[in-house]
Coordinates of C-alpha atoms in Angstrom, one line a residue:
X1 CA 0.0 0.0 0.0
X2 CA 1.4 3.4 -1.0
X3 CA 1.2 6.3 1.5
X4 CA 0.7 9.8 0.0
X5 CA 2.2 12.6 2.0
X6 CA 1.6 16.2 0.9
X7 CA 4.1 18.9 1.9
X8 CA 2.6 22.4 1.8
X9 CA -1.2 23.0 1.9
X10 CA -1.4 26.1 -0.2
X11 CA -3.2 26.4 -3.5
X12 CA -1.3 23.5 -5.0
X13 CA -1.2 21.1 -2.1
X14 CA -4.7 21.5 -0.7
X15 CA -6.5 22.8 -3.8
X16 CA -5.1 20.4 -6.4
X17 CA -3.1 17.5 -5.0
X18 CA -5.3 16.5 -2.1
X19 CA -8.5 16.6 -4.2
X20 CA -6.8 14.7 -7.1
X21 CA -5.6 12.0 -4.6
X22 CA -9.2 11.6 -3.4
X23 CA -10.4 11.1 -7.0
X24 CA -7.5 8.7 -7.6
X25 CA -8.3 6.6 -4.5
X26 CA -11.9 6.3 -5.7
X27 CA -11.0 5.0 -9.2
X28 CA -11.9 1.4 -9.8
X29 CA -8.6 1.0 -11.8
X30 CA -6.6 2.6 -9.0
X31 CA -2.9 1.7 -8.6
X32 CA -3.3 -0.4 -5.5
X33 CA -5.0 0.9 -2.4
X34 CA -3.8 4.2 -0.9
X35 CA -3.4 4.8 2.7
X36 CA -5.2 7.8 4.2
X37 CA -3.6 11.1 3.3
X38 CA -1.1 12.7 5.6
X39 CA -0.1 16.3 5.1
X40 CA 2.4 18.8 6.5
X41 CA 2.3 22.6 6.8
X42 CA 3.7 24.6 9.7
X43 CA 1.1 27.3 9.6
X44 CA -1.5 27.0 12.4
X45 CA -4.9 26.1 11.2
X46 CA -3.9 25.2 7.7
X47 CA -5.6 22.1 6.4
X48 CA -8.1 21.9 9.3
X49 CA -11.0 21.7 6.8
X50 CA -9.6 18.8 4.8
X51 CA -11.8 15.8 5.6
X52 CA -9.9 12.5 6.2
X53 CA -6.5 14.1 6.2
X54 CA -4.1 14.0 9.1
X55 CA -2.2 17.4 9.2
X56 CA 1.2 17.7 10.9
X57 CA 3.2 20.9 11.6
X58 CA 6.8 19.6 10.9
X59 CA 8.5 17.1 8.6
X60 CA 9.8 15.2 11.5
X61 CA 6.3 14.8 12.9
X62 CA 5.0 13.6 9.5
X63 CA 7.9 11.1 9.2
X64 CA 6.9 9.5 12.5
X65 CA 3.3 8.8 11.2
X66 CA 4.4 7.1 7.9
X67 CA 6.8 4.5 6.6
X68 CA 9.2 6.5 4.4
X69 CA 10.0 3.5 2.1
X70 CA 6.3 3.1 1.3
X71 CA 5.6 6.9 1.0
X72 CA 5.1 9.1 -2.1
X73 CA 5.9 12.7 -1.0
X74 CA 4.1 15.4 -2.9
X75 CA 6.4 18.5 -2.6
X76 CA 4.1 21.5 -3.0
X77 CA 6.5 24.2 -1.8
X78 CA 7.5 27.2 -3.9
X79 CA 10.2 26.5 -6.5
X80 CA 12.8 28.6 -4.7
X81 CA 12.3 26.4 -1.5
X82 CA 12.5 23.0 -3.2
X83 CA 16.2 22.0 -2.6
X84 CA 16.2 22.6 1.2
X85 CA 12.9 20.7 1.7
X86 CA 14.0 17.8 -0.5
X87 CA 17.3 17.6 1.4
X88 CA 15.5 17.4 4.7
X89 CA 13.0 14.8 3.5
X90 CA 15.9 12.7 2.1
X91 CA 17.6 12.8 5.4
X92 CA 14.4 11.5 7.0
X93 CA 14.5 8.4 4.7
X94 CA 12.1 9.4 1.9
X95 CA 13.1 8.3 -1.6
X96 CA 9.9 8.7 -3.8
X97 CA 9.0 12.3 -4.7
X98 CA 6.4 14.0 -6.8
X99 CA 7.5 17.6 -7.1
X100 CA 5.4 20.5 -8.3
X101 CA 6.5 22.4 -11.4
X102 CA 8.9 24.0 -12.0
X103 CA 11.5 21.8 -10.4
X104 CA 13.6 24.8 -9.4
X105 CA 13.6 28.5 -9.6
X106 CA 17.2 29.0 -10.6
X107 CA 20.3 27.2 -11.8
X108 CA 21.8 26.8 -8.3
X109 CA 18.6 25.2 -7.0
X110 CA 18.5 22.8 -10.0
X111 CA 22.2 22.0 -9.4
X112 CA 21.5 21.1 -5.8
X113 CA 18.5 18.9 -6.8
X114 CA 20.4 17.1 -9.5
X115 CA 23.2 16.3 -7.1
X116 CA 20.8 15.2 -4.4
X117 CA 18.9 12.9 -6.8
X118 CA 22.1 11.3 -8.1
X119 CA 23.8 10.8 -4.6
X120 CA 20.7 9.2 -3.0
X121 CA 19.2 7.5 -6.0
X122 CA 15.9 9.3 -5.6
X123 CA 12.9 8.4 -7.6
X124 CA 11.8 11.9 -8.4
X125 CA 9.0 12.9 -10.8
X126 CA 8.0 16.5 -11.6
X127 CA 4.4 17.3 -12.0
X128 CA 3.9 17.5 -15.8
X129 CA 0.2 16.7 -16.1
X130 CA -0.3 18.6 -19.4
X131 CA 1.8 15.8 -20.9
X132 CA -0.7 13.3 -19.7
X133 CA -3.7 15.4 -21.0
X134 CA -6.0 13.8 -23.6
X135 CA -5.7 17.1 -25.6
X136 CA -1.9 16.8 -25.7
X137 CA -2.2 13.1 -26.7
X138 CA -4.4 14.1 -29.7
X139 CA -2.0 16.9 -30.7
X140 CA 0.9 14.5 -30.4
X141 CA -0.8 12.1 -32.8
X142 CA -1.3 15.0 -35.3
X143 CA 2.4 15.8 -35.1
X144 CA 3.6 12.2 -35.5
X145 CA 1.1 11.0 -38.1
X146 CA 1.2 14.2 -40.2
X147 CA -2.3 14.3 -41.7
X148 CA -1.8 18.0 -42.1
X149 CA 1.9 17.8 -43.0
X150 CA 4.9 18.8 -40.8
X151 CA 4.5 21.0 -37.8
X152 CA 5.9 24.5 -38.4
X153 CA 4.8 26.8 -35.5
X154 CA 3.4 26.6 -32.0
X155 CA 1.7 29.4 -30.1
X156 CA 0.5 29.2 -26.5
X157 CA -1.7 31.7 -24.7
X158 CA -1.9 31.3 -20.9
X159 CA -3.7 34.2 -19.3
X160 CA -5.4 34.7 -16.0
X161 CA -5.8 37.5 -13.4
X162 CA -3.4 36.7 -10.5
X163 CA -3.2 40.0 -8.6
X164 CA -4.1 38.9 -5.0
X165 CA -1.9 35.8 -4.8
X166 CA 1.0 37.6 -6.5
X167 CA 0.8 40.6 -4.1
X168 CA 0.3 38.6 -0.9
X169 CA 2.0 35.2 -1.3
X170 CA 5.4 35.7 -2.9
X171 CA 6.0 32.0 -3.7
X172 CA 7.0 32.4 -7.3
X173 CA 9.9 34.7 -8.2
X174 CA 8.7 35.6 -11.7
X175 CA 5.7 35.1 -14.1
X176 CA 7.9 32.6 -16.0
X177 CA 7.4 30.2 -13.0
X178 CA 3.6 30.2 -12.8
X179 CA 2.0 29.0 -16.1
X180 CA 4.8 28.6 -18.6
X181 CA 6.2 25.3 -17.2
X182 CA 3.0 23.6 -18.5
X183 CA 3.2 24.9 -22.1
X184 CA 7.0 24.7 -22.2
X185 CA 6.9 21.0 -21.4
X186 CA 4.3 20.4 -24.1
X187 CA 6.4 22.4 -26.7
X188 CA 9.5 20.3 -26.0
X189 CA 7.4 17.1 -26.1
X190 CA 5.8 18.0 -29.5
X191 CA 8.7 19.7 -31.3
X192 CA 11.8 18.5 -29.5
X193 CA 14.8 20.2 -27.9
X194 CA 15.0 24.0 -28.3
X195 CA 17.1 27.1 -27.5
X196 CA 15.9 30.5 -26.4
X197 CA 15.5 33.2 -29.1
X198 CA 13.9 36.0 -27.1
X199 CA 12.1 36.7 -23.8
X200 CA 10.2 39.6 -22.3
X201 CA 9.0 40.2 -18.7
X202 CA 6.8 42.9 -17.2
X203 CA 6.0 43.9 -13.6
X204 CA 2.5 43.4 -12.1
X205 CA 0.9 46.7 -11.3
X206 CA -2.5 47.8 -9.8
X207 CA -3.8 50.5 -7.4
X208 CA -2.9 48.3 -4.4
X209 CA 0.7 48.0 -5.3
X210 CA 3.2 46.4 -7.6
X211 CA 5.2 43.2 -7.8
X212 CA 8.4 43.1 -10.0
X213 CA 8.6 40.4 -12.7
X214 CA 5.0 39.1 -12.0
X215 CA 3.0 40.6 -14.8
X216 CA 3.3 39.4 -18.4
X217 CA 5.9 36.8 -19.6
X218 CA 6.7 36.0 -23.2
X219 CA 9.4 33.8 -24.7
X220 CA 10.3 32.6 -28.2
X221 CA 12.1 29.3 -28.9
X222 CA 13.7 27.7 -32.0
X223 CA 13.6 23.9 -31.9
X224 CA 16.2 21.7 -33.6
X225 CA 13.4 20.4 -35.7
X226 CA 13.0 23.9 -37.2
X227 CA 9.7 24.6 -35.4
X228 CA 9.3 28.0 -33.8
X229 CA 7.4 28.3 -30.5
X230 CA 5.9 31.5 -29.0
X231 CA 4.5 31.5 -25.4
X232 CA 2.6 34.4 -23.9
X233 CA 1.3 34.4 -20.3
X234 CA -0.3 37.5 -18.9
X235 CA -1.0 37.4 -15.1
X236 CA -2.7 40.8 -15.3
X237 CA -5.3 39.7 -17.9
X238 CA -9.0 40.3 -17.1
X239 CA -9.9 36.9 -18.6
X240 CA -8.6 33.3 -18.4
X241 CA -7.3 31.4 -21.4
X242 CA -5.2 28.3 -21.8
X243 CA -4.9 27.7 -25.5
X244 CA -2.4 26.4 -28.1
X245 CA -2.4 26.9 -31.8
X246 CA -0.4 24.5 -34.1
X247 CA 0.4 25.6 -37.6
X248 CA 1.1 22.7 -40.0
X249 CA 2.0 22.7 -43.6
X250 CA -1.6 22.3 -44.7
X251 CA -3.7 23.6 -41.9
X252 CA -4.0 25.1 -38.4
X253 CA -5.3 23.3 -35.3
X254 CA -6.3 25.0 -32.0
X255 CA -6.7 23.4 -28.6
X256 CA -8.1 24.7 -25.4
X257 CA -7.0 23.1 -22.1
X258 CA -9.4 23.2 -19.1
X259 CA -9.3 26.5 -17.3
X260 CA -9.5 25.2 -13.8
X261 CA -10.5 22.2 -11.6
X262 CA -14.1 23.4 -11.8
X263 CA -14.5 22.0 -15.3
X264 CA -12.3 19.4 -16.8
X265 CA -13.4 19.6 -20.4
X266 CA -11.0 20.4 -23.2
X267 CA -11.7 21.5 -26.8
X268 CA -10.0 20.8 -30.1
X269 CA -10.7 22.7 -33.3
X270 CA -9.6 20.9 -36.5
X271 CA -9.8 22.2 -40.1
X272 CA -12.7 21.0 -42.2
X273 CA -14.1 19.0 -39.2
X274 CA -17.9 18.9 -39.2
X275 CA -17.9 18.0 -35.5
X276 CA -15.6 20.9 -34.6
X277 CA -15.1 21.9 -31.9
X278 CA -14.6 18.5 -30.3
X279 CA -15.3 18.7 -26.6
X280 CA -14.2 16.0 -24.2
X281 CA -13.3 15.2 -20.6
X282 CA -9.7 15.8 -19.7
X283 CA -8.8 15.5 -16.1
X284 CA -5.1 15.5 -16.7
X285 CA -3.9 15.8 -13.1
X286 CA -5.8 12.6 -12.0
X287 CA -4.5 10.8 -15.1
X288 CA -1.0 11.9 -14.4
X289 CA -1.2 10.8 -10.8
X290 CA -2.7 7.5 -11.8
X291 CA 0.2 6.7 -14.1
X292 CA 2.8 8.0 -11.7
X293 CA 1.5 5.9 -8.8
X294 CA 1.3 2.9 -11.0
X295 CA 4.9 3.4 -11.9
X296 CA 5.9 3.9 -8.3
X297 CA 4.1 0.7 -7.3
X298 CA 5.7 -1.3 -10.1
X299 CA 9.2 0.1 -9.5
X300 CA 9.4 1.8 -12.9
X301 CA 11.6 4.9 -12.9
X302 CA 10.7 8.1 -14.8
X303 CA 13.9 9.4 -16.3
X304 CA 12.5 12.1 -18.6
X305 CA 14.8 15.1 -19.0
X306 CA 12.0 17.4 -20.1
X307 CA 11.5 19.0 -16.6
X308 CA 15.2 19.8 -16.3
X309 CA 15.2 21.3 -19.8
X310 CA 12.2 23.4 -18.8
X311 CA 14.0 24.9 -15.9
X312 CA 17.1 25.6 -18.0
X313 CA 15.1 27.4 -20.6
X314 CA 13.2 29.4 -17.9
X315 CA 16.5 30.3 -16.3
X316 CA 17.8 31.5 -19.7
X317 CA 14.7 33.6 -20.1
X318 CA 15.0 35.2 -16.6
X319 CA 18.7 36.0 -17.3
X320 CA 17.8 37.5 -20.6
X321 CA 15.2 39.8 -18.9
X322 CA 17.5 40.7 -16.0
X323 CA 15.3 38.8 -13.5
X324 CA 18.1 36.4 -12.3
X325 CA 21.8 36.5 -11.9
X326 CA 23.8 35.1 -14.7
X327 CA 25.6 31.8 -14.1
X328 CA 28.7 30.7 -16.1
X329 CA 27.8 28.2 -18.8
X330 CA 28.3 24.6 -18.0
X331 CA 27.9 25.0 -14.2
X332 CA 24.7 22.9 -14.2
X333 CA 25.3 19.1 -14.6
X334 CA 23.2 17.3 -17.2
X335 CA 20.0 15.7 -15.9
X336 CA 20.0 11.9 -15.6
X337 CA 19.1 10.1 -18.8
X338 CA 18.7 6.3 -17.6
X339 CA 8.4 20.2 -12.9
X340 CA 3.1 27.3 -1.1
X341 CA 5.1 27.3 2.0
X342 CA 8.7 26.6 2.9
X343 CA 8.1 23.7 5.3
X344 CA 10.8 23.2 7.9

């Protein structure tokens, strides 16, 4: 029996992971039975309203309630707090980790995690649920089977108003760290390795104040395959949008990812399709957790380098925009080849 342990009960831990784990445990095709959820957050009162969840206030206390070898730790701390938390959890005997995206906020943090993973042989998976989405699967088939010819261009739009959280909960250092890891992972999956061409980053401003680097983020990539990707994410937008447009040799396809956990339907618009838009269920996070827990239970390792490449590209974008200190090239080791609260 696998034991889920959620570290951090902010938006990600309580709002997404805990709820998805409840859905996962109820699935008839579940990955073995799951033990009741244990969570950890040092803030008094946090998680008190989560039914059936045992909430602890320290990592040491959580470790006493579970068996580390049988536990899957969901690390839902901010990206700039990942390495210290993972280091402490590793010292307590935990080896299976499911880490929120992005894996790290800067090159030094990524360096620490890569070394920690290699030294302790950690089974570490970065949350990349857009890669498990039904919509992404359908787009992947279009790219591989080429009914519209070769892929030429990708354009992502990820917009949402995020004023309150950005001004009151400084968990993410830049707008690059909020929405872009989702689309950047999909871009690398669909079009292959890439390098940064350009990046832009704006501050978030309103009458209540301002937050540097948390407004609008844009980046442009050139893939080795020749595909060009443009990603635009505006956290000061008055509307929500999570869309991708794929331009092929002989047509254009548009996909719309679900906007929130309140409705898990995606849409796909195909050229000359009498049934367009095609609308279908797409609970990507639950699908991702199901596959990941099945892999953990079977001892299958996830050695994808995409989450590491996502962080490196995000770091390059931050450096281009002056939002991060430059680090000498080559300082970060390659990733292995065989994503809310700093909990103490």
